[in-house]
Short mmCIF file of C-alpha atoms and ligand atoms in Angstrom, two decimals:
data_model
loop_
_atom_site.label_atom_id
_atom_site.label_comp_id
_atom_site.label_asym_id
_atom_site.label_seq_id
_atom_site.Cartn_x
_atom_site.Cartn_y
_atom_site.Cartn_z
CA UNK Z 312 5.09 -2.20 1.84
CA UNK Z 313 4.21 -1.69 5.57
CA UNK Z 314 0.42 -0.46 5.90
CA UNK Z 315 0.30 2.67 7.75
CA UNK Z 316 -1.24 1.90 11.18
CA UNK Z 317 -2.98 4.26 13.46
CA UNK Z 318 -3.92 2.82 16.95
CA UNK Z 319 -6.17 4.10 19.87
CA UNK Z 320 -5.48 3.09 23.28
CA UNK Z 321 -8.50 4.16 25.11
CA UNK Z 322 -6.75 3.09 28.64
CA UNK Z 323 -9.22 3.29 31.69
CA UNK Z 324 -11.59 5.54 30.02
CA UNK Z 325 -15.42 5.18 28.27
CA UNK Z 326 -18.16 3.51 29.73
CA UNK Z 327 -20.10 1.20 27.30
CA UNK Z 328 -22.29 3.94 26.23
CA UNK Z 329 -19.36 6.25 25.68
CA UNK Z 330 -17.25 3.64 23.90
CA UNK Z 331 -20.29 2.89 21.47
CA UNK Z 332 -20.71 6.66 20.73
CA UNK Z 333 -17.13 7.31 20.05
CA UNK Z 334 -16.87 4.29 17.78
CA UNK Z 335 -19.97 4.98 15.89
CA UNK Z 336 -18.56 8.56 14.91
CA UNK Z 337 -15.05 6.99 13.96
CA UNK Z 338 -16.79 4.53 11.83
CA UNK Z 339 -18.60 7.28 10.00
CA UNK Z 340 -15.30 9.33 9.48
CA UNK Z 341 -12.58 6.75 8.80
CA UNK Z 342 -14.50 3.04 9.15
CA UNK Z 343 -13.88 2.34 5.30
CA UNK Z 344 -10.17 3.51 4.82
CA UNK Z 345 -8.28 0.68 3.15
CA UNK Z 346 -4.89 2.12 2.51
CA UNK Z 347 -4.19 2.27 6.30
CA UNK Z 348 -5.25 0.15 9.41
CA UNK Z 349 -7.26 1.65 11.92
CA UNK Z 350 -7.30 0.18 15.42
CA UNK Z 351 -9.31 0.97 18.63
CA UNK Z 352 -8.38 -0.53 21.99
CA UNK Z 353 -11.36 0.04 24.33
CA UNK Z 354 -11.22 -1.32 27.84
CA UNK Z 355 -12.47 -4.90 28.49
CA UNK Z 356 -16.13 -4.05 29.38
CA UNK Z 357 -16.67 -2.42 25.96
CA UNK Z 358 -15.12 -4.91 23.76
CA UNK Z 359 -18.07 -6.88 23.05
CA UNK Z 360 -20.41 -3.94 22.20
CA UNK Z 361 -17.68 -2.19 20.12
CA UNK Z 362 -17.11 -5.56 18.20
CA UNK Z 363 -20.80 -5.73 17.07
CA UNK Z 364 -20.64 -2.23 15.90
CA UNK Z 365 -17.40 -2.79 13.75
CA UNK Z 366 -18.77 -5.80 11.62
CA UNK Z 367 -18.97 -4.11 8.52
CA UNK Z 368 -16.10 -1.70 9.37
CA UNK Z 369 -12.57 -1.60 8.40
CA UNK Z 370 -11.86 -0.40 12.04
CA UNK Z 371 -9.95 -3.48 14.13
CA UNK Z 372 -10.38 -4.16 17.58
CA UNK Z 373 -7.77 -4.39 20.34
CA UNK Z 374 -7.36 -5.27 23.88
CA UNK Z 375 -5.12 -3.50 26.24
CA UNK Z 376 -3.62 -6.43 28.27
CA UNK Z 377 -4.07 -10.20 28.82
CA UNK Z 378 -2.61 -13.02 30.81
CA UNK Z 379 -0.18 -15.51 29.27
CA UNK Z 380 -2.01 -18.67 30.66
CA UNK Z 381 -4.79 -20.16 28.86
CA UNK Z 382 -7.17 -20.12 31.96
CA UNK Z 383 -6.85 -20.67 35.50
CA UNK Z 384 -7.34 -18.99 38.99
CA UNK Z 385 -6.05 -15.68 38.26
CA UNK Z 386 -8.70 -13.38 39.69
CA UNK Z 387 -9.13 -10.20 38.13
CA UNK Z 388 -7.22 -11.24 34.88
CA UNK Z 389 -8.40 -12.21 31.31
CA UNK Z 390 -7.11 -14.96 28.71
CA UNK Z 391 -6.18 -14.60 25.13
CA UNK Z 392 -9.25 -16.90 24.07
CA UNK Z 393 -11.53 -14.87 26.10
CA UNK Z 394 -10.46 -11.78 23.84
CA UNK Z 395 -10.67 -13.74 20.74
CA UNK Z 396 -14.15 -14.92 21.82
CA UNK Z 397 -15.40 -11.37 21.69
CA UNK Z 398 -14.10 -10.43 18.17
CA UNK Z 399 -10.49 -9.13 19.47
CA UNK Z 400 -7.80 -8.99 16.81
CA UNK Z 401 -4.81 -7.22 18.56
CA UNK Z 402 -3.38 -7.05 21.96
CA UNK Z 403 -1.14 -4.27 23.47
CA UNK Z 404 1.58 -5.82 25.66
CA UNK Z 405 4.10 -4.36 27.98
CA UNK Z 406 2.67 -0.78 27.98
CA UNK Z 407 4.74 1.31 30.02
CA UNK Z 408 1.80 1.72 32.66
CA UNK Z 409 1.70 -2.19 32.85
CA UNK Z 410 5.51 -2.23 33.39
CA UNK Z 411 5.92 0.75 35.82
CA UNK Z 412 2.46 1.17 37.64
CA UNK Z 413 1.82 -2.77 37.94
CA UNK Z 414 5.24 -3.95 37.96
CA UNK Z 415 5.06 -6.13 34.78
CA UNK Z 416 8.80 -7.40 34.25
CA UNK Z 417 10.30 -8.08 30.76
CA UNK Z 418 9.90 -11.94 32.00
CA UNK Z 419 6.29 -11.82 32.25
CA UNK Z 420 6.03 -10.03 28.87
CA UNK Z 421 8.23 -12.47 27.32
CA UNK Z 422 5.34 -15.05 27.93
CA UNK Z 423 2.64 -13.06 27.00
CA UNK Z 424 3.82 -12.30 23.39
CA UNK Z 425 3.88 -15.81 22.30
CA UNK Z 426 0.86 -16.81 24.25
CA UNK Z 427 -1.06 -14.14 22.16
CA UNK Z 428 0.39 -15.35 19.04
CA UNK Z 429 -0.57 -18.85 19.62
CA UNK Z 430 -4.11 -17.69 20.38
CA UNK Z 431 -4.27 -15.94 16.92
CA UNK Z 432 -3.93 -12.63 18.55
CA UNK Z 433 -1.25 -10.03 17.09
CA UNK Z 434 0.72 -8.45 19.84
CA UNK Z 435 1.70 -4.96 19.86
CA UNK Z 436 4.77 -4.80 22.06
CA UNK Z 437 5.41 -1.46 23.59
CA UNK Z 438 8.81 -0.49 24.80
CA UNK Z 439 10.63 2.70 25.87
CA UNK Z 440 12.81 4.26 28.36
CA UNK Z 441 12.20 6.41 31.49
CA UNK Z 442 13.42 10.05 31.53
CA UNK Z 443 16.21 8.98 33.72
CA UNK Z 444 17.41 6.40 31.68
CA UNK Z 445 17.33 8.76 28.53
CA UNK Z 446 19.48 11.23 30.58
CA UNK Z 447 21.82 8.79 31.62
CA UNK Z 448 22.51 7.68 28.00
CA UNK Z 449 20.67 4.46 28.46
CA UNK Z 450 18.14 4.79 25.79
CA UNK Z 451 19.57 2.14 23.21
CA UNK Z 452 20.43 -0.47 26.05
CA UNK Z 453 16.62 -0.15 27.70
CA UNK Z 454 15.03 -0.31 24.36
CA UNK Z 455 17.16 -3.06 22.99
CA UNK Z 456 16.74 -5.03 26.23
CA UNK Z 457 12.87 -4.91 26.38
CA UNK Z 458 12.67 -5.69 22.65
CA UNK Z 459 14.98 -8.58 22.88
CA UNK Z 460 13.45 -10.02 26.04
CA UNK Z 461 9.71 -9.38 24.75
CA UNK Z 462 10.53 -11.15 21.52
CA UNK Z 463 12.56 -14.17 22.93
CA UNK Z 464 10.10 -16.84 22.65
CA UNK Z 465 8.89 -15.54 19.10
CA UNK Z 466 10.16 -18.07 16.24
CA UNK Z 467 11.08 -16.26 13.00
CA UNK Z 468 7.84 -17.60 11.22
CA UNK Z 469 5.68 -15.90 13.65
CA UNK Z 470 7.40 -12.65 13.39
CA UNK Z 471 4.78 -11.24 11.11
CA UNK Z 472 2.34 -11.07 13.19
CA UNK Z 473 4.28 -8.80 15.72
CA UNK Z 474 3.92 -4.91 15.81
CA UNK Z 475 6.28 -2.69 18.04
CA UNK Z 476 5.57 0.54 19.72
CA UNK Z 477 8.05 2.71 20.85
CA UNK Z 478 6.80 5.00 23.58
CA UNK Z 479 9.10 6.76 25.48
CA UNK Z 480 7.93 6.96 29.12
CA UNK Z 481 8.70 10.83 29.30
CA UNK Z 482 6.33 11.51 26.55
CA UNK Z 483 3.45 9.51 27.32
CA UNK Z 484 0.46 11.91 28.67
CA UNK Z 485 3.19 14.78 29.33
CA UNK Z 486 2.56 16.78 26.05
CA UNK Z 487 6.43 16.39 25.42
CA UNK Z 488 6.61 14.44 22.23
CA UNK Z 489 9.62 13.12 20.89
CA UNK Z 490 10.93 15.04 18.00
CA UNK Z 491 10.51 13.30 14.76
CA UNK Z 492 14.07 12.92 14.58
CA UNK Z 493 14.57 11.54 18.07
CA UNK Z 494 11.74 8.98 17.39
CA UNK Z 495 13.18 7.93 13.94
CA UNK Z 496 16.73 7.48 15.55
CA UNK Z 497 15.25 4.82 17.93
CA UNK Z 498 12.80 3.39 15.31
CA UNK Z 499 16.09 2.81 13.11
CA UNK Z 500 17.75 1.00 16.09
CA UNK Z 501 14.71 -1.34 16.50
CA UNK Z 502 14.47 -2.00 12.81
CA UNK Z 503 18.26 -2.92 12.88
CA UNK Z 504 17.61 -5.35 15.92
CA UNK Z 505 14.73 -6.98 13.93
CA UNK Z 506 16.75 -7.43 11.10
CA UNK Z 507 19.44 -9.02 13.02
CA UNK Z 508 16.62 -11.36 14.66
CA UNK Z 509 14.41 -12.10 11.84
CA UNK Z 510 16.20 -11.16 8.65
CA UNK Z 511 13.79 -9.78 5.85
CA UNK Z 512 10.75 -10.29 7.82
CA UNK Z 513 11.85 -7.21 9.65
CA UNK Z 514 10.99 -5.10 6.81
CA UNK Z 515 7.12 -6.11 7.12
CA UNK Z 516 7.11 -5.44 10.94
CA UNK Z 517 5.43 -2.26 11.69
CA UNK Z 518 7.17 0.03 14.35
CA UNK Z 519 4.51 2.67 15.76
CA UNK Z 520 5.50 5.58 17.83
CA UNK Z 521 3.47 6.52 21.10
CA UNK Z 522 3.61 9.60 23.41
CA UNK Z 523 1.72 12.56 23.02
CA UNK Z 524 0.66 12.15 19.69
CA UNK Z 525 -1.73 14.81 18.51
CA UNK Z 526 -3.33 16.36 15.17
CA UNK Z 527 -0.64 18.84 14.92
CA UNK Z 528 2.52 16.69 15.20
CA UNK Z 529 1.31 13.37 13.41
CA UNK Z 530 2.26 14.55 9.97
CA UNK Z 531 5.86 15.23 10.96
CA UNK Z 532 6.11 12.06 12.94
CA UNK Z 533 4.76 9.85 9.72
CA UNK Z 534 7.18 11.54 7.40
CA UNK Z 535 9.81 9.58 9.15
CA UNK Z 536 11.14 6.52 7.10
CA UNK Z 537 10.98 3.99 10.09
CA UNK Z 538 7.71 5.32 11.67
CA UNK Z 539 4.84 3.07 10.55
CA UNK Z 540 2.10 4.55 12.58
CA UNK Z 541 1.17 5.92 16.00
CA UNK Z 542 -0.29 4.33 19.22
CA UNK Z 543 -2.23 7.27 20.58
CA UNK Z 544 -3.58 7.70 23.92
CA UNK Z 545 -5.53 10.81 25.02
CA UNK Z 546 -6.20 12.25 21.56
CA UNK Z 547 -7.80 8.81 20.41
CA UNK Z 548 -10.56 9.67 22.84
CA UNK Z 549 -12.56 12.31 20.60
CA UNK Z 550 -13.60 11.38 17.20
CA UNK Z 551 -12.28 14.63 15.90
CA UNK Z 552 -8.82 14.53 16.99
CA UNK Z 553 -8.30 10.80 16.46
CA UNK Z 554 -9.84 10.99 12.98
CA UNK Z 555 -7.54 13.95 11.98
CA UNK Z 556 -4.71 11.88 13.23
CA UNK Z 557 -5.74 8.82 10.77
CA UNK Z 558 -6.21 11.05 7.97
CA UNK Z 559 -2.72 12.44 8.62
CA UNK Z 560 -0.96 14.22 5.66
CA UNK Z 561 1.38 12.27 3.71
CA UNK Z 562 4.43 14.24 3.08
CA UNK Z 563 5.30 11.93 0.19
CA UNK Z 564 2.02 12.41 -1.77
P1 LIG S 211 -0.86 9.88 25.49
O1 LIG S 211 -1.27 9.87 23.55
O2 LIG S 211 -2.08 10.31 26.09
O3 LIG S 211 0.84 10.29 25.55
O4 LIG S 211 -0.54 8.18 25.60
C1 LIG S 211 0.37 7.29 24.95
C2 LIG S 211 0.02 6.07 25.23
O5 LIG S 211 0.58 5.59 26.13
C3 LIG S 211 -0.52 4.87 23.95
O6 LIG S 211 -0.32 3.57 24.25
#
């Protein structure tokens, strides 16, 4: 019912030439898969060139951030319409690096999510606790607060456009993946909260796991009931490892 969703967040890596090289290779290996959705999120500078390569591909294009205003004096920022203009379909919002390195608040993120939807972009709202919050037993409260606030201005009839990514901060770029059981526990909590808020639409909302996803742990993560895909950082930067993640072994088949 929920199509598996394998997304690569390239972060601040890849010049235009490098991005094109990577996406051409990915296109050969996974560019025509229709039973799952594959997404690449290059840096802003490479979006347009990558978009041109992907015209006949099933691979989708995403951006890593945006401003909530339509336009204005916001030096260094970029609008939803600018992303749509270069062929972008998805946008990552509230990534932990935006929250913790650049100080983005739940309030700011809560403005970006509906702004993306209004501009016909599909937001991927990232949420996740820090290690000290997990150790203090605050995982549930942090995740539910970020989820509730991030979606506070999303009406029920727009909920189907949203994807959630659970990315525990302690697992990002550290090699310490959450165990499938730890991730499933939080994903089930998120699914329950979505059900409360959006009713049956919650069954269609995909919840991705992110944080040190690699070829050798994707299969067991994807076997969990509420893990619908992955948001992959480091392992999305080479065609071999990301293709293997996209082609995860389905425990059910
Ligand atoms: P890593 O896969 O490098 O841990 O990064 C995860 C992430 O932040 C994806 O958005």
